[in-house]
Coordinates of C-alpha atoms and ligand atoms in Angstrom, one line a residue:
X1 CA -13.2 -6.5 42.3
X2 CA -10.8 -7.1 39.8
X3 CA -13.6 -7.4 37.0
X4 CA -14.6 -3.9 38.3
X5 CA -11.3 -2.1 38.1
X6 CA -11.0 -3.4 34.3
X7 CA -14.6 -2.5 34.2
X8 CA -13.7 1.0 35.1
X9 CA -10.4 1.3 33.0
X10 CA -12.8 0.2 29.8
X11 CA -15.3 3.0 30.8
X12 CA -12.7 5.7 31.5
X13 CA -12.1 6.6 28.0
X14 CA -15.0 7.3 25.7
X15 CA -13.8 8.6 22.2
X16 CA -15.5 11.9 21.1
X17 CA -14.9 11.1 17.5
X18 CA -16.0 14.0 15.5
X19 CA -17.5 14.0 11.9
X20 CA -14.8 14.2 9.5
X21 CA -16.4 15.8 6.6
X22 CA -19.1 18.3 7.5
X23 CA -19.8 20.8 4.9
X24 CA -19.4 23.9 7.6
X25 CA -15.6 22.4 8.7
X26 CA -14.6 21.9 5.5
X27 CA -15.3 25.0 4.2
X28 CA -13.6 26.9 6.5
X29 CA -10.5 24.5 7.0
X30 CA -8.3 26.3 4.5
X31 CA -6.4 29.5 4.3
X32 CA -7.7 30.9 0.8
X33 CA -5.0 30.6 -2.3
X34 CA -3.1 33.4 -3.5
X35 CA -5.4 34.0 -6.1
X36 CA -8.7 33.1 -3.8
X37 CA -11.1 33.0 -7.2
X38 CA -8.9 29.7 -7.6
X39 CA -9.0 28.4 -3.8
X40 CA -10.0 24.6 -4.0
X41 CA -13.4 23.4 -3.7
X42 CA -14.0 19.9 -2.0
X43 CA -16.5 17.4 -2.6
X44 CA -19.8 17.5 -0.5
X45 CA -20.6 15.9 2.8
X46 CA -23.1 13.8 0.8
X47 CA -20.4 12.7 -1.9
X48 CA -17.9 11.8 0.6
X49 CA -20.0 9.2 3.0
X50 CA -21.2 7.5 -0.2
X51 CA -17.6 7.0 -0.9
X52 CA -17.0 3.3 0.1
X53 CA -14.6 3.0 3.8
X54 CA -11.2 1.4 3.1
X55 CA -10.8 -2.2 4.5
X56 CA -7.3 -2.2 6.5
X57 CA -6.2 -5.8 6.2
X58 CA -3.1 -7.0 8.8
X59 CA -0.1 -6.6 7.0
X60 CA 3.3 -7.9 7.5
X61 CA 7.0 -6.3 7.5
X62 CA 8.9 -6.2 4.1
X63 CA 12.7 -7.2 4.2
X64 CA 15.7 -6.4 2.6
X65 CA 16.3 -9.4 0.1
X66 CA 19.2 -10.6 2.0
X67 CA 17.8 -10.0 5.4
X68 CA 14.6 -12.1 4.9
X69 CA 14.0 -15.2 7.0
X70 CA 14.0 -18.4 5.0
X71 CA 10.8 -19.5 4.0
X72 CA 9.0 -16.3 4.5
X73 CA 7.2 -15.3 1.7
X74 CA 6.1 -19.1 1.3
X75 CA 4.8 -18.7 5.0
X76 CA 2.6 -15.1 4.0
X77 CA 1.3 -17.5 1.4
X78 CA -0.3 -19.6 3.7
X79 CA -1.6 -16.7 6.3
X80 CA -5.2 -16.0 6.0
X81 CA -6.6 -12.8 5.2
X82 CA -7.5 -10.8 8.4
X83 CA -9.2 -7.1 9.1
X84 CA -6.6 -5.1 11.2
X85 CA -9.2 -2.1 12.1
X86 CA -12.4 -3.2 14.0
X87 CA -13.6 -0.7 16.6
X88 CA -15.6 -2.9 18.2
X89 CA -12.4 -4.6 19.6
X90 CA -11.1 -1.0 21.2
X91 CA -11.8 -0.3 24.6
X92 CA -8.9 2.0 26.2
X93 CA -7.3 4.9 24.5
X94 CA -4.3 3.1 24.3
X95 CA -6.2 0.6 22.4
X96 CA -7.0 3.3 20.2
X97 CA -3.6 4.8 19.9
X98 CA -1.8 1.3 18.9
X99 CA -4.6 0.7 16.2
X100 CA -3.4 4.4 15.1
X101 CA -0.4 3.3 14.1
X102 CA -1.6 0.3 11.7
X103 CA -3.8 3.0 9.7
X104 CA -0.8 5.1 9.6
X105 CA 1.1 1.9 8.1
X106 CA -2.0 0.9 6.1
X107 CA -1.3 1.0 2.7
X108 CA -3.5 3.0 0.1
X109 CA -2.0 1.7 -3.3
X110 CA -1.6 -2.1 -4.0
X111 CA 0.1 -0.9 -7.9
X112 CA 4.0 0.3 -8.3
X113 CA 4.0 3.8 -7.2
X114 CA 7.9 5.1 -6.1
X115 CA 8.6 1.0 -6.3
X116 CA 7.2 -2.5 -6.8
X117 CA 7.0 -5.7 -5.5
X118 CA 9.9 -6.8 -7.8
X119 CA 12.3 -3.7 -7.3
X120 CA 12.1 -4.8 -3.4
X121 CA 13.1 -8.1 -4.1
X122 CA 16.0 -7.0 -6.1
X123 CA 19.3 -5.8 -4.2
X124 CA 20.5 -3.6 -6.8
X125 CA 17.5 -1.5 -6.5
X126 CA 18.5 -0.3 -2.8
X127 CA 22.0 0.5 -4.2
X128 CA 20.8 2.2 -6.9
X129 CA 18.7 4.3 -5.3
X130 CA 19.7 4.6 -1.5
X131 CA 16.7 3.4 -0.1
X132 CA 17.8 2.7 3.5
X133 CA 17.3 -0.7 5.5
X134 CA 16.5 -0.3 9.1
X135 CA 18.8 -2.3 11.7
X136 CA 16.4 -5.5 12.0
X137 CA 16.5 -5.7 8.1
X138 CA 13.0 -4.4 7.6
X139 CA 11.8 -1.6 5.0
X140 CA 9.7 0.5 6.8
X141 CA 8.3 2.4 3.8
X142 CA 6.1 -0.5 2.7
X143 CA 4.1 -3.6 3.8
X144 CA 3.1 -6.8 2.6
X145 CA -0.7 -7.7 2.6
X146 CA -2.8 -10.9 2.6
X147 CA -6.4 -9.6 0.8
X148 CA -6.8 -13.2 -0.7
X149 CA -4.9 -16.1 0.8
X150 CA -2.2 -17.6 -1.5
X151 CA -1.7 -13.9 -3.2
X152 CA 0.9 -11.8 -1.5
X153 CA 0.8 -7.9 -2.6
X154 CA 3.0 -5.3 -2.1
X155 CA 1.4 -2.4 -0.3
X156 CA 2.5 1.4 0.3
X157 CA 1.5 5.2 0.0
X158 CA 0.4 4.9 3.7
X159 CA 1.5 7.7 5.6
X160 CA 4.8 5.5 6.6
X161 CA 6.2 5.7 2.9
X162 CA 6.8 9.4 3.6
X163 CA 6.6 10.0 7.0
X164 CA 9.3 7.5 8.3
X165 CA 12.9 7.7 8.9
X166 CA 15.8 5.4 9.4
X167 CA 18.8 6.7 11.2
X168 CA 22.3 6.0 10.3
X169 CA 22.2 3.9 12.9
X170 CA 19.3 1.9 11.7
X171 CA 16.6 2.7 14.0
X172 CA 13.2 3.8 12.8
X173 CA 11.6 7.0 13.9
X174 CA 7.8 6.7 12.7
X175 CA 6.7 10.5 11.9
X176 CA 9.8 12.2 11.3
X177 CA 11.1 13.7 7.8
X178 CA 10.8 10.7 5.8
X179 CA 14.1 9.3 4.2
X180 CA 12.6 6.9 1.6
X181 CA 14.1 8.6 -1.4
X182 CA 10.5 8.2 -3.2
X183 CA 11.3 10.4 -5.9
X184 CA 14.8 9.0 -7.0
X185 CA 13.3 5.6 -6.6
X186 CA 10.3 6.6 -9.2
X187 CA 13.1 7.6 -11.7
X188 CA 14.8 4.8 -11.6
X189 CA 11.3 3.1 -12.4
X190 CA 10.8 5.5 -15.0
X191 CA 14.2 4.1 -16.6
X192 CA 14.0 0.9 -16.2
X193 CA 10.3 0.9 -18.2
X194 CA 11.7 2.9 -20.7
X195 CA 14.5 0.5 -21.5
X196 CA 12.0 -2.8 -21.2
X197 CA 9.6 -1.1 -23.0
X198 CA 8.1 2.1 -25.7
X199 CA 9.9 5.2 -24.4
X200 CA 7.5 6.9 -25.9
X201 CA 4.9 5.4 -23.8
X202 CA 6.6 5.9 -20.9
X203 CA 6.6 9.4 -21.7
X204 CA 3.2 9.7 -22.3
X205 CA 2.5 8.3 -18.7
X206 CA 4.7 10.5 -17.0
X207 CA 3.1 13.6 -18.9
X208 CA 0.1 12.8 -18.4
X209 CA 0.9 12.0 -14.7
X210 CA 2.6 16.0 -14.2
X211 CA -0.6 17.3 -15.5
X212 CA -2.0 17.3 -11.9
X213 CA 0.5 20.2 -11.0
X214 CA -0.2 22.5 -13.4
X215 CA -2.3 25.5 -12.5
X216 CA -4.0 27.1 -16.1
X217 CA -5.2 30.2 -14.0
X218 CA -1.4 31.4 -13.9
X219 CA -1.1 33.0 -16.8
X220 CA 2.9 31.7 -17.4
X221 CA 2.2 28.3 -15.5
X222 CA 5.9 27.0 -15.1
X223 CA 4.4 23.6 -14.6
X224 CA 3.3 23.1 -18.1
X225 CA 6.9 22.9 -18.8
X226 CA 7.1 19.0 -17.8
X227 CA 4.8 18.7 -21.2
X228 CA 8.0 19.8 -23.4
X229 CA 10.6 18.2 -21.2
X230 CA 12.3 15.2 -22.6
X231 CA 11.8 11.3 -20.7
X232 CA 15.9 12.3 -19.7
X233 CA 14.9 15.5 -18.6
X234 CA 11.7 14.1 -16.2
X235 CA 13.8 11.3 -15.0
X236 CA 16.9 13.7 -13.9
X237 CA 14.1 16.1 -12.3
X238 CA 13.5 13.2 -10.0
X239 CA 16.7 12.1 -9.4
X240 CA 17.5 15.9 -8.5
X241 CA 14.7 15.4 -5.3
X242 CA 16.7 14.1 -2.6
X243 CA 15.4 11.9 0.5
X244 CA 13.2 14.3 2.8
X245 CA 11.8 16.2 -0.4
X246 CA 9.1 14.7 -2.2
X247 CA 6.7 16.0 -4.7
X248 CA 3.1 14.3 -3.6
X249 CA -0.5 15.8 -4.8
X250 CA -1.0 19.1 -5.0
X251 CA 2.8 20.1 -4.6
X252 CA 5.0 20.4 -7.8
X253 CA 8.0 18.3 -9.5
X254 CA 9.6 21.5 -10.0
X255 CA 9.6 23.0 -6.7
X256 CA 8.9 20.0 -4.2
X257 CA 8.5 20.4 -0.5
X258 CA 10.4 19.3 2.6
X259 CA 8.7 16.6 4.2
X260 CA 7.5 18.0 7.9
X261 CA 8.2 16.3 10.9
X262 CA 5.0 14.9 12.4
X263 CA 6.6 14.7 15.7
X264 CA 4.6 17.7 17.8
X265 CA 2.2 18.2 15.2
X266 CA -0.4 18.8 17.9
X267 CA 1.5 22.0 18.9
X268 CA 1.1 23.5 15.2
X269 CA -1.7 25.8 14.2
X270 CA -1.1 25.7 10.6
X271 CA -0.3 23.0 8.3
X272 CA 2.0 22.6 5.5
X273 CA 4.7 25.1 4.5
X274 CA 2.3 27.6 3.1
X275 CA 0.0 27.2 6.2
X276 CA -3.0 26.2 4.2
X277 CA -4.9 23.9 6.3
X278 CA -5.5 25.2 9.8
X279 CA -5.5 22.7 13.1
X280 CA -7.7 24.3 15.2
X281 CA -8.5 20.5 16.5
X282 CA -8.4 17.0 16.1
X283 CA -10.9 17.1 13.6
X284 CA -8.9 19.3 11.0
X285 CA -6.2 16.6 10.6
X286 CA -8.9 14.0 10.5
X287 CA -9.7 16.0 7.5
X288 CA -6.4 17.1 6.5
X289 CA -5.5 13.1 6.4
X290 CA -8.4 12.2 4.1
X291 CA -7.9 15.3 1.8
X292 CA -4.3 14.7 0.9
X293 CA -4.7 10.6 0.9
X294 CA -8.0 10.4 -1.2
X295 CA -9.9 13.8 -2.0
X296 CA -7.8 15.9 -3.5
X297 CA -8.1 14.7 -6.4
X298 CA -11.7 15.6 -6.6
X299 CA -11.4 19.0 -5.7
X300 CA -12.5 21.9 -8.0
X301 CA -10.6 25.2 -8.6
X302 CA -13.0 27.8 -9.2
X303 CA -14.8 27.0 -12.7
X304 CA -12.2 24.4 -13.5
X305 CA -12.8 20.9 -13.1
X306 CA -10.7 18.4 -11.8
X307 CA -8.5 16.9 -14.8
X308 CA -9.7 13.4 -14.3
X309 CA -13.2 13.3 -12.7
X310 CA -12.9 10.0 -11.3
X311 CA -9.2 11.1 -10.0
X312 CA -8.7 10.4 -6.4
X313 CA -9.0 7.1 -4.7
X314 CA -12.0 4.5 -4.7
X315 CA -12.2 4.2 -1.2
X316 CA -11.8 6.9 2.1
X317 CA -10.8 6.3 5.8
X318 CA -13.5 6.0 8.3
X319 CA -14.1 8.7 11.1
X320 CA -13.4 5.9 13.3
X321 CA -10.1 5.5 11.4
X322 CA -8.9 8.9 11.0
X323 CA -9.4 9.3 14.7
X324 CA -7.2 6.7 16.0
X325 CA -4.2 7.8 13.5
X326 CA -4.5 11.2 14.9
X327 CA -4.7 10.1 18.4
X328 CA -1.3 8.3 17.1
X329 CA 0.2 11.2 15.8
X330 CA -0.3 13.4 18.9
X331 CA 1.3 10.7 20.2
X332 CA 4.7 10.2 18.6
X333 CA 7.7 10.9 20.3
X334 CA 11.2 12.1 19.3
X335 CA 14.2 9.9 19.7
X336 CA 16.3 10.4 22.8
X337 CA 18.8 13.5 21.9
X338 CA 22.0 12.3 22.2
X339 CA 23.3 16.5 22.0
X340 CA 23.7 17.9 25.6
X341 CA 22.7 21.2 26.8
X342 CA 26.6 22.0 27.7
X343 CA 28.4 25.4 28.2
X344 CA 28.3 25.9 24.1
X345 CA 24.9 25.3 23.3
X346 CA 24.1 27.7 26.4
X347 CA 26.2 30.2 24.7
X348 CA 24.1 29.5 21.6
X349 CA 20.8 30.0 23.5
X350 CA 21.7 33.5 24.5
X351 CA 22.9 34.1 20.7
X352 CA 19.6 32.9 19.8
X353 CA 17.7 35.3 22.4
X354 CA 19.8 38.4 20.9
X355 CA 19.2 37.4 17.8
X356 CA 15.7 37.5 17.8
X357 CA 15.3 34.2 16.6
X358 CA 12.3 33.9 19.5
X359 CA 10.5 36.5 18.0
X360 CA 9.1 34.1 15.5
X361 CA 10.6 30.4 16.5
X362 CA 9.2 31.1 20.0
X363 CA 10.1 28.9 22.9
X364 CA 8.4 26.3 23.8
X365 CA 7.0 25.3 20.4
X366 CA 10.0 27.1 18.6
X367 CA 7.3 28.5 16.6
X368 CA 4.9 31.7 16.9
X369 CA 2.3 30.1 14.5
X370 CA 2.0 32.8 12.7
X371 CA 1.9 33.1 8.6
X372 CA 4.5 35.1 6.6
X373 CA 3.6 36.7 3.4
X374 CA 6.1 35.8 0.6
X375 CA 7.5 38.7 -1.8
X376 CA 5.1 39.0 -4.5
X377 CA 2.0 38.4 -2.2
X378 CA -0.1 41.2 -0.4
X379 CA -2.2 39.9 2.3
X380 CA -5.8 41.3 1.5
X381 CA -7.0 43.2 4.4
X382 CA -9.3 40.9 5.7
X383 CA -6.7 38.4 6.3
X384 CA -5.1 40.3 9.3
X385 CA -8.5 39.4 11.5
X386 CA -8.9 36.1 10.2
X387 CA -5.8 34.4 10.3
X388 CA -2.2 35.0 12.8
X389 CA -0.4 36.9 9.8
X390 CA 3.2 38.7 10.8
X391 CA 4.5 41.8 9.1
X392 CA 7.6 40.9 8.2
X393 CA 8.7 39.1 5.8
X394 CA 11.5 36.7 5.5
X395 CA 12.1 36.6 1.5
X396 CA 12.6 33.4 0.9
X397 CA 12.1 31.8 -2.6
X398 CA 8.1 32.7 -3.3
X399 CA 7.7 29.7 -6.1
X400 CA 6.1 27.4 -3.7
X401 CA 3.9 29.6 -1.9
X402 CA 2.6 31.2 -5.5
X403 CA 2.9 28.5 -8.5
X404 CA 1.4 25.3 -6.5
X405 CA -2.0 24.5 -5.7
X406 CA -1.2 24.6 -2.1
X407 CA -0.2 28.1 -2.9
X408 CA -1.6 30.6 -0.2
X409 CA 0.8 33.8 -0.8
X410 CA 2.3 32.6 3.0
X411 CA 5.1 30.5 4.8
X412 CA 4.5 29.6 7.9
X413 CA 6.9 30.1 10.7
X414 CA 8.2 26.1 11.4
X415 CA 9.3 24.9 14.5
X416 CA 12.8 23.9 15.5
X417 CA 12.0 21.2 17.4
X418 CA 13.6 17.9 16.0
X419 CA 16.3 19.7 13.8
X420 CA 19.3 17.1 15.1
X421 CA 17.4 14.3 13.8
X422 CA 15.8 15.5 10.5
X423 CA 17.2 17.7 7.4
X424 CA 17.2 18.8 4.7
X425 CA 16.3 21.9 5.8
X426 CA 13.8 25.1 4.2
X427 CA 10.4 24.7 2.3
X428 CA 12.2 23.2 -0.4
X429 CA 14.7 21.5 1.6
X430 CA 17.3 23.1 -0.3
X431 CA 20.1 22.8 2.3
X432 CA 21.4 19.8 3.8
X433 CA 22.5 21.0 7.2
X434 CA 22.2 23.8 9.1
X435 CA 26.0 24.4 9.0
X436 CA 24.7 25.5 5.1
X437 CA 21.5 27.3 6.2
X438 CA 23.7 29.5 8.3
X439 CA 26.4 30.1 5.3
X440 CA 26.0 33.2 3.4
X441 CA 27.2 31.6 0.2
X442 CA 23.8 30.1 -0.3
X443 CA 22.8 33.6 -1.1
X444 CA 24.8 33.8 -4.1
X445 CA 23.5 32.9 -7.5
X446 CA 26.2 31.0 -8.4
X447 CA 25.9 28.7 -5.2
X448 CA 25.4 24.8 -5.7
X449 CA 22.6 24.2 -3.0
X450 CA 23.1 21.1 -0.9
X451 CA 19.7 19.6 -0.6
X452 CA 17.0 20.0 -3.6
X453 CA 19.2 21.7 -6.4
X454 CA 16.2 22.3 -8.8
X455 CA 15.2 20.4 -11.4
X456 CA 17.3 21.2 -13.7
X457 CA 20.4 21.2 -11.7
X458 CA 21.9 24.5 -12.2
X459 CA 23.3 26.4 -9.4
X460 CA 20.8 29.1 -7.8
X461 CA 20.8 31.4 -4.9
X462 CA 18.8 30.0 -1.9
X463 CA 17.7 33.1 -0.9
X464 CA 15.8 35.3 2.1
X465 CA 15.7 34.4 6.1
X466 CA 19.0 36.1 6.5
X467 CA 18.9 35.8 10.5
X468 CA 22.3 34.8 11.9
X469 CA 24.4 34.8 8.9
X470 CA 26.5 37.7 9.5
X471 CA 27.5 36.1 13.2
X472 CA 31.2 34.8 13.3
X473 CA 32.2 31.4 12.9
X474 CA 32.6 30.6 16.1
X475 CA 28.8 32.1 17.4
X476 CA 27.5 30.1 14.4
X477 CA 29.2 27.0 16.0
X478 CA 27.6 27.7 19.2
X479 CA 24.1 28.8 17.7
X480 CA 23.9 25.4 16.0
X481 CA 25.0 23.9 18.8
X482 CA 22.0 25.2 20.7
X483 CA 19.5 24.7 17.9
X484 CA 20.6 20.7 18.1
X485 CA 19.6 20.1 21.8
X486 CA 16.1 21.0 20.6
Ligands
LIG501 C1 3.9 10.6 -1.1 C2 4.1 10.9 0.3 C3 3.3 11.3 1.4 C4 2.3 10.5 1.5 C5 2.2 9.1 1.6 C6 1.9 11.3 3.4 N1 2.7 12.5 3.0 FE1 2.2 13.5 4.9 N2 3.4 15.2 3.8 C7 4.1 15.0 2.5 C8 4.7 16.2 2.1 C9 5.4 16.4 1.0 C10 4.3 17.4 2.8 C11 4.5 18.7 3.0 C12 3.6 19.2 2.1 C13 3.7 21.1 2.4 O1 4.1 21.3 3.0 O2 2.9 21.4 1.0 C14 3.0 16.3 3.9 C15 2.5 17.1 4.7 C16 2.2 16.6 6.0 C17 1.6 17.0 7.0 C18 1.5 18.4 7.6 C19 2.5 18.9 8.7 C20 3.2 20.3 8.9 O3 3.7 20.4 10.2 O4 2.9 20.9 8.2 C21 0.7 16.3 7.9 C22 0.1 16.4 9.1 C23 0.8 15.1 7.2 N3 1.5 15.1 6.0 C24 0.6 13.9 7.5 C25 0.2 12.8 6.7 C26 -0.3 11.4 7.2 C27 -1.5 11.4 8.4 C28 -0.8 10.9 6.1 C29 -1.4 9.5 6.1 C30 -2.7 9.3 6.0 C31 0.6 11.4 5.2 N4 1.0 12.5 5.7 C32 1.2 10.7 3.9 C33 4.0 13.6 2.1 C34 3.4 12.5 2.0
LIG502 C1 10.4 37.4 11.5 C2 10.5 35.5 11.2 C3 11.7 35.0 11.9 C4 13.2 34.8 12.5 C5 13.2 36.0 13.1 C6 13.7 33.6 12.2 N1 13.1 32.7 11.4 FE1 13.7 31.2 11.2 N2 12.4 30.6 9.9 C7 11.3 31.6 9.8 C8 10.6 31.2 8.4 C9 9.4 31.7 7.8 C10 11.0 29.9 8.0 C11 10.7 29.1 6.6 C12 11.2 29.4 5.3 C13 11.0 28.8 4.3 O1 11.0 27.8 4.5 O2 11.1 29.5 3.3 C14 12.2 29.8 9.1 C15 13.1 28.5 9.0 C16 14.3 28.5 9.7 C17 14.7 27.1 9.5 C18 14.6 26.0 8.8 C19 13.8 24.9 9.6 C20 13.2 23.8 9.0 O3 12.4 23.2 9.6 O4 13.7 23.8 7.4 C21 15.5 27.4 10.6 C22 16.9 26.5 11.2 C23 15.6 28.5 11.6 N3 14.7 29.2 10.7 C24 16.4 28.9 12.3 C25 16.4 30.5 12.6 C26 17.2 31.0 13.8 C27 18.3 30.4 14.6 C28 17.0 32.5 14.0 C29 17.7 33.7 14.2 C30 19.3 33.6 14.0 C31 15.7 32.6 13.2 N4 15.6 31.4 12.2 C32 15.1 33.7 12.8 C33 11.0 32.6 10.1 C34 12.1 33.1 10.9

């Protein structure tokens, strides 16, 4: 009987794994860019499946140097390499979700990106950059990996590097808006490299790196400015990017995006602030993950070839790895909310309803899953049939939607769930707190943004989205109390 029960439980889950890279699905994946002539053209199905699959090895936690168990690195050197993703060993749905977490934490890079192995063994690096450490002394943004016995390598740039949050009490929340200060770490590495070596070479290297953000089809491409910025200016630009915001591939160093919360991603129909990628089902999120991690560097834009034809990684995730990863993403839960729905929050809920916030931030997902055109963009006639577009505008800073490789000319309506544990807010993470978001001072040109300031650190207006700005102080407080219960 027991054997039969086990057999039944095992046969109950039959994964239906979509083909990640099917030409027809890839072609329909994205909303066109504001200038559709330069929408990205991705590699073909044939080319995709010729790229070798990433082998995911067993990995081990990284500790802050003062919290590392005695003899840890020596012990790691004794460990045999072990493959951690083997679909033949997966039977239940839980098995898939569990191994999905391994994929989430699996490094895609063994070189220094935001930090190196030397950095993470140097306490002053944590002090300089503000890199947070979890309650148990671990650094959840990186892993030690054994690919060859005796060689302990630092791996990073898995999803965990950007999509993990360490709360003030040291609790780790996977999937939440990350708070690894990646660009500050990068800036600190640059400074160190310039001091130790040839600053001119370092400058060349960083300038070459920033070329990926350029949009040659814009007559006055702001991203080109990086080519005339000095090393000090480029380092300062990195230091200006706060935790929770990061300039990853296809975004921008000048107007980097807020890292979205992945908890609740299953409820969202458009991914990225500009709603670039459609989310019609599990297959689209698998495509999204592969695209941003490995394939984006191989994209063509209209008749423009990628800056480096061999850009992108030499590996891809397998369809099984991506399937497990997405089941894991869909399973992510928010941390327990300490904010009670009390009388003040109840008043705030009424204000939320009276102010019409729910038109866009519609319960229960607190988004209506629609796209809103930015100032300076007129949606083509056929978009109304093809996509969920609102006629209203909110008038926020249009640069991210017009001057980046993800620029569709829209911002999607973000979900308000989990506001209490995340921040900074707005598509560039320009304001640190909800109090700042509802402070009308942010509209002024002499405003100093409390989140991402701008690459040159000047004052600037965090404009648009005037909803709730004219409420009395007492009403704002109640509204915010309500928002923090979501
Ligand atoms: C270098 C940092 C970085 C890494 C590594 C990274 N992401 Fe992201 N991710 C971002 C940023 C920044 C955005 C926002 C981009 C935008 O809005 O244009 C984002 C957006 C997303 C979104 C869109 C969510 C939404 O609601 O719009 C998903 C899904 C996502 N990432 C999943 C992943 C997964 C899965 C991995 C690993 C396979 C991963 N990311 C690796 C930084 C990163
Ligand atoms: C017409 C649609 C619309 C209405 C009405 C609206 N919002 Fe928004 N809201 C948006 C859009 C679009 C954004 C993203 C703007 C951006 O990032 O540029 C946003 C962003 C936000 C954010 C920041 C979220 C984050 O994750 O960074 C908060 C908080 C917010 N809205 C709360 C409210 C509240 C409260 C109200 C009512 C007082 C309201 N909104 C009314 C469309 C709307």
